Tab-separated table of C-alpha atoms and ligand atoms in Angstrom:
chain	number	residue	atom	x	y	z
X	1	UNK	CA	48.862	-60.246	-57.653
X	2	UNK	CA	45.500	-60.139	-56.962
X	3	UNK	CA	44.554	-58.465	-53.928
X	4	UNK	CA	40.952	-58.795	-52.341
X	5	UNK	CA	41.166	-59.479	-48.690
X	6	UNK	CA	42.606	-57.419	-46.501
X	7	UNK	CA	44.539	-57.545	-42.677
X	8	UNK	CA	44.793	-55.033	-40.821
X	9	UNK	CA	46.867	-55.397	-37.491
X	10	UNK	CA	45.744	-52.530	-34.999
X	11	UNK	CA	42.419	-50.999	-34.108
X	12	UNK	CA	43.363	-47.478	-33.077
X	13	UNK	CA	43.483	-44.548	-34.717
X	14	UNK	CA	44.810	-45.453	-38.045
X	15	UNK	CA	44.230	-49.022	-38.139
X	16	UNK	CA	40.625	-48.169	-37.638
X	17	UNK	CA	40.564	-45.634	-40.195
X	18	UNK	CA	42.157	-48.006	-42.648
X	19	UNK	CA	40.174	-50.647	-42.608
X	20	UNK	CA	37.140	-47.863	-43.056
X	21	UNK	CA	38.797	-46.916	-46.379
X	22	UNK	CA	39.513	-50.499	-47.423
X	23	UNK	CA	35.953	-51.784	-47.152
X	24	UNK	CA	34.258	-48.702	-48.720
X	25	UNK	CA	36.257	-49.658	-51.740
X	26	UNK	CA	35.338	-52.931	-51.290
X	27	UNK	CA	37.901	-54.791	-49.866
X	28	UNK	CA	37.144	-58.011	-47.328
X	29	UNK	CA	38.992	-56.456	-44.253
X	30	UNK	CA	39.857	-58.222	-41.053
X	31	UNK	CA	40.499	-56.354	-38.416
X	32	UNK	CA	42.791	-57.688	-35.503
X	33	UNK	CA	43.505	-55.908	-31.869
X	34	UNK	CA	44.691	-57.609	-28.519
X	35	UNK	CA	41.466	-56.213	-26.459
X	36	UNK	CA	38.133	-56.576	-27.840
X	37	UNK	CA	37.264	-53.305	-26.630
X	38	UNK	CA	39.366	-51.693	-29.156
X	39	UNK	CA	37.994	-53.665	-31.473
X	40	UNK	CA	34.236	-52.820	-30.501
X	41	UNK	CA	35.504	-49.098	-30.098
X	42	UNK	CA	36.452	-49.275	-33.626
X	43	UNK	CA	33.482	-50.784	-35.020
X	44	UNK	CA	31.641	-47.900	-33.078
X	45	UNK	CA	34.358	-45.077	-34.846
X	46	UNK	CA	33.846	-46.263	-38.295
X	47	UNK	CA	30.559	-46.567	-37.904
X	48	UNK	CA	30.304	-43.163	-36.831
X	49	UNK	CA	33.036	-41.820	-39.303
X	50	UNK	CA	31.009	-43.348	-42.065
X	51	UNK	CA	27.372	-41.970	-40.635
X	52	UNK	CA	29.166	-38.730	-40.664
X	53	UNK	CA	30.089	-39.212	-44.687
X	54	UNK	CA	26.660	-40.011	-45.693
X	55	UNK	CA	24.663	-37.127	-44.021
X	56	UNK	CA	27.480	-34.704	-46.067
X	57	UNK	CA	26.279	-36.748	-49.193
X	58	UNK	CA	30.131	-38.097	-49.757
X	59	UNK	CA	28.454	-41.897	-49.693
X	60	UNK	CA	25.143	-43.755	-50.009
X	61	UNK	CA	23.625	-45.694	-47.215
X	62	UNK	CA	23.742	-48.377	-48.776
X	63	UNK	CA	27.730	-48.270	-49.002
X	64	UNK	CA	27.813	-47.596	-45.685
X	65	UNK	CA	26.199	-50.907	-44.496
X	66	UNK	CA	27.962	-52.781	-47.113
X	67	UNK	CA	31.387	-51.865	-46.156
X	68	UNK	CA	30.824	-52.205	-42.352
X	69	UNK	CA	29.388	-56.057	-43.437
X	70	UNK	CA	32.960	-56.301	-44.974
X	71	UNK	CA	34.848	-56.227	-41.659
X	72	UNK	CA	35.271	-58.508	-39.811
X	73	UNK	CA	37.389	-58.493	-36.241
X	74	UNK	CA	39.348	-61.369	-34.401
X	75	UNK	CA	41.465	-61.472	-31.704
X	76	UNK	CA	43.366	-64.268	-32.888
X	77	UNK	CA	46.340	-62.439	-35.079
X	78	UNK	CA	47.396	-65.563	-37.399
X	79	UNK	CA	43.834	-65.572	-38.643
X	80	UNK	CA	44.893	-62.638	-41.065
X	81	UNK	CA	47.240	-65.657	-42.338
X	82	UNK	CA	44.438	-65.958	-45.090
X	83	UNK	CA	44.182	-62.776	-46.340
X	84	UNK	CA	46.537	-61.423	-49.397
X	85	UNK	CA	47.844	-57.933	-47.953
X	86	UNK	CA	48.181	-57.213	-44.323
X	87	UNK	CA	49.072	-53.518	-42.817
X	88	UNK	CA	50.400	-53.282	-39.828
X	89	UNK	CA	49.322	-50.412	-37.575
X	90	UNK	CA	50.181	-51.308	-34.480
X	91	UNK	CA	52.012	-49.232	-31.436
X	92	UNK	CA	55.041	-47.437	-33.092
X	93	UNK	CA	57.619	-49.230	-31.486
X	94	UNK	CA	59.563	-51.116	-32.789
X	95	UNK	CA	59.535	-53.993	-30.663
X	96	UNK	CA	56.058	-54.752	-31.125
X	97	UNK	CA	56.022	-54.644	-34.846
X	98	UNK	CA	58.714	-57.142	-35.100
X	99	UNK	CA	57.145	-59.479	-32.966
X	100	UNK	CA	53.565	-59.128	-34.735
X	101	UNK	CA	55.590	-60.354	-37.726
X	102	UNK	CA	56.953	-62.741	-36.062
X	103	UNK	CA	54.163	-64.414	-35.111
X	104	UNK	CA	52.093	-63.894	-38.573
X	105	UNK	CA	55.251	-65.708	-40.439
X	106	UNK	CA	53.775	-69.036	-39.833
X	107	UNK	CA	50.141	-68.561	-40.527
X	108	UNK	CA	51.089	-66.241	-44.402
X	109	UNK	CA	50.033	-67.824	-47.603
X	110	UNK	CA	53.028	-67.908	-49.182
X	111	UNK	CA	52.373	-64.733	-51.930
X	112	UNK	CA	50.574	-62.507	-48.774
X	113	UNK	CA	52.497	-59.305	-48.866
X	114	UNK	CA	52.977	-57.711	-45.319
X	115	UNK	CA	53.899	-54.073	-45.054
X	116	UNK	CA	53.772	-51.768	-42.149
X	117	UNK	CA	52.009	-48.126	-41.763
X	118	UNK	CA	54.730	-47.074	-39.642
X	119	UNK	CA	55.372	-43.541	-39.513
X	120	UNK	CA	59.236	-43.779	-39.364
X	121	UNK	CA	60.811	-46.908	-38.347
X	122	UNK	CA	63.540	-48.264	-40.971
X	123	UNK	CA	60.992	-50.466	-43.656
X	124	UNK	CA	64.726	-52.130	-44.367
X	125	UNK	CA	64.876	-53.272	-41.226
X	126	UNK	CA	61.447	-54.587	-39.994
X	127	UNK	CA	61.967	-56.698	-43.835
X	128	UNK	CA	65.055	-58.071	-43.281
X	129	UNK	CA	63.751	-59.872	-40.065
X	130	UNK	CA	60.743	-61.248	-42.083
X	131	UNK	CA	60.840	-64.546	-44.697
X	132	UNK	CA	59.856	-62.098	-47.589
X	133	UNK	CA	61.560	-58.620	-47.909
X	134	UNK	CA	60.276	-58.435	-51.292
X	135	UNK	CA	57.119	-59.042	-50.245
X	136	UNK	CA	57.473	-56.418	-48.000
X	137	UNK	CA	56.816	-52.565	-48.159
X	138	UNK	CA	56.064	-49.226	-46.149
X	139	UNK	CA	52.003	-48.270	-46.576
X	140	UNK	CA	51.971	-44.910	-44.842
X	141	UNK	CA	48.508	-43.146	-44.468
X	142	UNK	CA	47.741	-39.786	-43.441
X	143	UNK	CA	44.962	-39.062	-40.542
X	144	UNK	CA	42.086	-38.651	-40.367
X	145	UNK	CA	42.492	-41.336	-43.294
X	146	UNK	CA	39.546	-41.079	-44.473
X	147	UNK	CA	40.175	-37.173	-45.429
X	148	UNK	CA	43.640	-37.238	-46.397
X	149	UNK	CA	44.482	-38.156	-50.475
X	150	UNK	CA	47.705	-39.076	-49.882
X	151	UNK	CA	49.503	-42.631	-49.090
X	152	UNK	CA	53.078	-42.913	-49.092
X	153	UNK	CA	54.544	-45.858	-50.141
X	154	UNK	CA	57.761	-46.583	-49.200
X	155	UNK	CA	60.552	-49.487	-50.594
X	156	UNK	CA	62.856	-51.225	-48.513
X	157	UNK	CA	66.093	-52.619	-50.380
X	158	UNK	CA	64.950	-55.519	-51.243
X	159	UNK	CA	61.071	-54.559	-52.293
X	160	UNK	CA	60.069	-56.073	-55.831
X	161	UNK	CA	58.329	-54.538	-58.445
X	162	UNK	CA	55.062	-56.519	-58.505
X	163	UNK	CA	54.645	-56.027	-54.561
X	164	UNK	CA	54.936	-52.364	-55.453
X	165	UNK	CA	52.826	-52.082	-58.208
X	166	UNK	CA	49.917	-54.228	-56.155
X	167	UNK	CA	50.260	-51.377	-53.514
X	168	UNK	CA	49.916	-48.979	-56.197
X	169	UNK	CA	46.750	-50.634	-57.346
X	170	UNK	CA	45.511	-50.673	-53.838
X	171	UNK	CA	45.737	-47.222	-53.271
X	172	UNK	CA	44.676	-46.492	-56.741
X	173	UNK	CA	41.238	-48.444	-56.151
X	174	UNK	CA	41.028	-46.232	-52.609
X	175	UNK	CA	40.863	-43.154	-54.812
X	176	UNK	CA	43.578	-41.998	-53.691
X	177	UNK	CA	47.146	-40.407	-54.132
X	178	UNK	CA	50.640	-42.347	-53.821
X	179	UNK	CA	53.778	-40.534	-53.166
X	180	UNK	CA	56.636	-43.079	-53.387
X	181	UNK	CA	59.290	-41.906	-51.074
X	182	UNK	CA	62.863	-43.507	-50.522
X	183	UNK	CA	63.539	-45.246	-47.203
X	184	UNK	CA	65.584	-43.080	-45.067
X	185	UNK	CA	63.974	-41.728	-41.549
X	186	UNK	CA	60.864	-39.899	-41.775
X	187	UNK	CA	60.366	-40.469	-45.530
X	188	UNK	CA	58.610	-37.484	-47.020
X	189	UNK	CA	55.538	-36.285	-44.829
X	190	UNK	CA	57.267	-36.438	-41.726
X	191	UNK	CA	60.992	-35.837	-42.693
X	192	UNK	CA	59.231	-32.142	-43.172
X	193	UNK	CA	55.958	-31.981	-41.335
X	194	UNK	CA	57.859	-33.005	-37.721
X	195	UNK	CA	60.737	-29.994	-38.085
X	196	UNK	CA	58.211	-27.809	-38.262
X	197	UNK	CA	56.288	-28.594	-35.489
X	198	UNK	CA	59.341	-29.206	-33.880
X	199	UNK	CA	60.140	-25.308	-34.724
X	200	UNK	CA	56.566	-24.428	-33.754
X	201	UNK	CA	57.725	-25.853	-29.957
X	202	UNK	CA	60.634	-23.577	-29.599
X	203	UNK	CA	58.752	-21.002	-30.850
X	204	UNK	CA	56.404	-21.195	-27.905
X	205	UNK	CA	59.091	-22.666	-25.489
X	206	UNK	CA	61.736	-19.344	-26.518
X	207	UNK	CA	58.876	-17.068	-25.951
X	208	UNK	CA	58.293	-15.835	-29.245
X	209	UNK	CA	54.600	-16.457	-29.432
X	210	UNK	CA	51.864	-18.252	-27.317
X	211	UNK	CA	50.108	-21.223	-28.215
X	212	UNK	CA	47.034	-19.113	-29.456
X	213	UNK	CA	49.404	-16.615	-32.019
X	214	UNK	CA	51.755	-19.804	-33.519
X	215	UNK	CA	48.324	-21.544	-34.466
X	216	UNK	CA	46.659	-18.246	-35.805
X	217	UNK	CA	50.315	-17.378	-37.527
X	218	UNK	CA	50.348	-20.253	-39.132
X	219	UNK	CA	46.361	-20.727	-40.140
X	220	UNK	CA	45.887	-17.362	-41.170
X	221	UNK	CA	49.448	-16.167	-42.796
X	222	UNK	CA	50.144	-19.517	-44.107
X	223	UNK	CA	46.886	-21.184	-44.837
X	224	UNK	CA	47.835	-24.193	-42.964
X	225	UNK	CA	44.402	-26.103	-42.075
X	226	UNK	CA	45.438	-26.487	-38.604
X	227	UNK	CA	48.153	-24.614	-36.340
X	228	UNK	CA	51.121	-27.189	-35.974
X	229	UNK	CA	50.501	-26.676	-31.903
X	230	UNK	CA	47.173	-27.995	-32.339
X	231	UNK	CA	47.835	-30.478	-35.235
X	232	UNK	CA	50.189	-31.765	-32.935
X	233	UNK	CA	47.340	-32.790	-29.951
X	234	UNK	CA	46.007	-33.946	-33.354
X	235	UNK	CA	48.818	-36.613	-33.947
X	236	UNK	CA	49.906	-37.592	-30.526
X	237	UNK	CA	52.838	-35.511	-29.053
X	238	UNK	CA	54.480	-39.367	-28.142
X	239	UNK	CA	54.652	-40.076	-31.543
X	240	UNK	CA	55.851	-36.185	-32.661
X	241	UNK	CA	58.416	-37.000	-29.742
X	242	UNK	CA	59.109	-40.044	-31.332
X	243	UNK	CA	59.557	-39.252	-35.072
X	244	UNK	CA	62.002	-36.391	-34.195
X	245	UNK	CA	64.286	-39.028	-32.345
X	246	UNK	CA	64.135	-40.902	-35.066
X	247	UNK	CA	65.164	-38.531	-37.604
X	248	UNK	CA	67.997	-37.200	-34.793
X	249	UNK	CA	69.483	-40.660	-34.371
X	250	UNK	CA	68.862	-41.627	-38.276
X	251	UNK	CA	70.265	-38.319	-39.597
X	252	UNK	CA	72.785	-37.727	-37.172
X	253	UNK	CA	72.214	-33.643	-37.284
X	254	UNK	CA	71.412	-31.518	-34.262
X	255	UNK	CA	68.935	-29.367	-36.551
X	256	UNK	CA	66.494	-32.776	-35.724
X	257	UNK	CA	66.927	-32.225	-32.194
X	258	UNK	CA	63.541	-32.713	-29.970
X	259	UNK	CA	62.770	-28.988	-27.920
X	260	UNK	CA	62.714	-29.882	-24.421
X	261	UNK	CA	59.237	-28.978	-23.679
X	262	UNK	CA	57.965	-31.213	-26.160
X	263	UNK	CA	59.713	-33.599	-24.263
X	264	UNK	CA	58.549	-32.402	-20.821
X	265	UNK	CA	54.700	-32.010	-22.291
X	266	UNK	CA	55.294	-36.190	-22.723
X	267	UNK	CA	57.073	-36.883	-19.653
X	268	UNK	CA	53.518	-35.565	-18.350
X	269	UNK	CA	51.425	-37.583	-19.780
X	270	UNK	CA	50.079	-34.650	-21.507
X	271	UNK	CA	50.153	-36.393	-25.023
X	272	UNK	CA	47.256	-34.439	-26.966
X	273	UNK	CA	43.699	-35.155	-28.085
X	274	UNK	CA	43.863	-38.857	-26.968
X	275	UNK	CA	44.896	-38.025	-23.449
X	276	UNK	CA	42.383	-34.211	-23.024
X	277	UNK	CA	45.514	-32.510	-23.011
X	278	UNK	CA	48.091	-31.294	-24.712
X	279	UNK	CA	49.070	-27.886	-25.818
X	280	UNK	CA	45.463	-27.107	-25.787
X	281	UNK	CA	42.605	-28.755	-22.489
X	282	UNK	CA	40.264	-30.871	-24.423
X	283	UNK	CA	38.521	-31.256	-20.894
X	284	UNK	CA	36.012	-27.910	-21.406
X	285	UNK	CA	33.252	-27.285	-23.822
X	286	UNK	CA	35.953	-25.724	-26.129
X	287	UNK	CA	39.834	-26.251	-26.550
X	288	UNK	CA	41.661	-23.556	-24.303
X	289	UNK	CA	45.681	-22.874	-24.522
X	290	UNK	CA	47.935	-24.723	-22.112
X	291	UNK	CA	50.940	-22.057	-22.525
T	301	CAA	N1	36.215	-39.719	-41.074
T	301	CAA	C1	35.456	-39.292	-42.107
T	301	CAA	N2	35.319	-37.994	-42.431
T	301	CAA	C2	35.966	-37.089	-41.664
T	301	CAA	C3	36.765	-37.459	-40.568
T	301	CAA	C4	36.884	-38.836	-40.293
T	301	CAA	N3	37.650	-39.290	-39.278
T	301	CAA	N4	37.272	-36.331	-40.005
T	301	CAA	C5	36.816	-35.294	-40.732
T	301	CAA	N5	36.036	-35.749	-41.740
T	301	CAA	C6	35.434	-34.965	-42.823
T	301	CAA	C7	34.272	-34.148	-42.400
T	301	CAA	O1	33.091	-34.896	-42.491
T	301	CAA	C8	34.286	-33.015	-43.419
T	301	CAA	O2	33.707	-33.450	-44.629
T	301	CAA	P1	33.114	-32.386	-45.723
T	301	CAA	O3	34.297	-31.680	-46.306
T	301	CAA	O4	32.419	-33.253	-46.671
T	301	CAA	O5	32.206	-31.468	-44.964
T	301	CAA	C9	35.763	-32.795	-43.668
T	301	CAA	O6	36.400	-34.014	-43.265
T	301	CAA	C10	36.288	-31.647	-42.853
T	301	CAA	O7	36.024	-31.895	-41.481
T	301	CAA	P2	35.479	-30.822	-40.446
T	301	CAA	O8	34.586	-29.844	-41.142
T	301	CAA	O9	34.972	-31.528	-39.253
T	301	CAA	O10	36.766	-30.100	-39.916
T	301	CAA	P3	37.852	-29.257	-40.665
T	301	CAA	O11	37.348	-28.531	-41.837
T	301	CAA	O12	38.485	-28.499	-39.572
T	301	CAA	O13	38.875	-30.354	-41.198
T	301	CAA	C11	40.706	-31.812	-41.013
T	301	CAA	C12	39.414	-31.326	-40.390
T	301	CAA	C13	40.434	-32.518	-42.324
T	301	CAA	C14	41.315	-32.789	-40.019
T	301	CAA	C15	41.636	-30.564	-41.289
T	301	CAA	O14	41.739	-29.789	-40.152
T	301	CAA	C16	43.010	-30.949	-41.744
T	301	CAA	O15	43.246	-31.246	-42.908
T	301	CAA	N6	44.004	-30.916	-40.801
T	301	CAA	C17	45.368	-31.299	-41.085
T	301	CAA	C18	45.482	-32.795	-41.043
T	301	CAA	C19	46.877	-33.253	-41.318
T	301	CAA	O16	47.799	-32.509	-41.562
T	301	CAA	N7	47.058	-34.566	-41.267
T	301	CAA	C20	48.337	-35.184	-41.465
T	301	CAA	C21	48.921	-35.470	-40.139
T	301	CAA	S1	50.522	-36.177	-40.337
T	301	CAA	C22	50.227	-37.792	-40.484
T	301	CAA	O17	49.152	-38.285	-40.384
T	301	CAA	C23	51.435	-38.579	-40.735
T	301	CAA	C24	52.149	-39.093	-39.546
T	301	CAA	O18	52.831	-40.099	-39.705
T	301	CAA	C25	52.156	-38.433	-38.248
């Protein structure tokens, strides 16, 4: 399978960041949201992203304007009917990812393979309500993705071996990493990554330590990059909230169960980064401890 243009569905924080990685390597990428101000916001965030990678040397100038020449943006979903590998990044619900397939059945060349960047949601599932679940395949980055090495890449049942191995290629050509995880919930990253922030929650919600020691614990005694408090304003606390139902309901063991303040930091509206607050106020000159 050749592979050359590229859809991505989704103009937020990953799908923008994908389609930055995807045209750098030189991929035709078209970019589809359902308000054109997240699609001009995401111009404006890869742009930025990529001024960002050629004042640290990491890319030329010239790659820069090349690759942002390679994306284009519509509003008009189906148009990513022409291109030969679409990744879904849309809102992680599962609702709205089945009905973006839904409507992108029609418009698919018949060999397009569609796969989803979801973070958790069965890929077994969102396949077996599509006309190809062979053609069909979990293509889970990392963020900020265009940092992180790895991609996980994730079979349903019924995935073939050529749709895999085009994936592969893909991620190959990124220069990056593929980890090829089973589909049960959370695959790899998050079946592990989400416990512990999980853990990091009751360790701030029993009293053990504030937000300020968990992060420094955790940075300094166990050269994590971030603390898991703040890596988890980082990722969204929604969608931390979210992965640890899913691996509750999926797993069926209370060791997966969601603390209730992560819950009750949600119920606010307090969601992290995106929102200028979360465990830490992004509203100041400098992040500053919530708990
Ligand atoms: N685009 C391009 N480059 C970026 C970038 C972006 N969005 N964000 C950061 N960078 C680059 C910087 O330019 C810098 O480059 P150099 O090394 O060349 O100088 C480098 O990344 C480091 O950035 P900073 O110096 O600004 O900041 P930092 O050293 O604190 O690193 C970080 C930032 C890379 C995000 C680091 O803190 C980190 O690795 N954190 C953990 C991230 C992580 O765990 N991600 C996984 C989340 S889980 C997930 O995504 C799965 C899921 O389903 C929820």
């Amino acid at each position: 399978m050749n592979i050359e243009a590229i859809g991505v569905v989704g103009a937020g924080q990953m799908g923008n960041g994908i389609a930055h990685v995807m045209a750098l390597a030189g991929y035709e990428v078209l970019l589809t949201d359902v308000s054109q101000q997240a699609l001009d916001d995401a111009m404006e965030v890869m742009r930025r992203n990529m001024e960002r990678q050629v004042s640290r040397d990491k890319i030329a100038q010239a790659d820069m304007d090349d690759a942002l020449a390679r994306i284009g943006t519509t509003l008009t979903l189906t148009d990513l009917g022409r291109t030969d590998l679409i990744i879904e990044a849309a809102t992680e619900r599962e609702t709205v990812k089945q009905a973006i397939f839904e409507d992108l059945m029609p418009a698919l060349k018949p060999e397009t393979i569609l796969t989803s960047n979801t973070s958790s949601i069965s890929i077994t599932r969102l396949a077996s309500r599509t006309d190809r679940p062979e053609r069909f395949m979990g293509f889970h980055f990392m963020n900020p993705v265009p940092v992180m090495q790895l991609v996980e890449l994730i079979r349903g049942i019924a995935t073939d071996r050529a749709t895999y191995d085009a994936c592969l290629g893909v991620v190959e050509r990124l220069g990056k990493t593929a980890a090829s995880a089973e589909d049960f919930p959370g695959f790899i990253v998050n079946r592990i990554l989400m416990p512990m922030i999980n853990e990091a929650v009751y360790t701030l919600y029993e009293g053990v330590g504030n937000v300020k020691s968990i992060d420094q614990s955790m940075k300094l005694g166990a050269n994590h990059p971030m603390g898991p408090l703040e890596l988890a304003d980082f990722i969204g606390l929604d969608t931390c909230l979210a992965i640890m139902n899913v691996l509750h309901d999926g797993l069926a063991d209370t060791k997966y169960r969601p603390c209730p303040l992560l819950t009750k930091y949600v119920e606010a509206g307090w969601l992290g980064r995106k929102t200028g607050r979360g465990f830490y106020d992004y509203r100041g000159e400098t992040p500053t401890p919530t708990r």
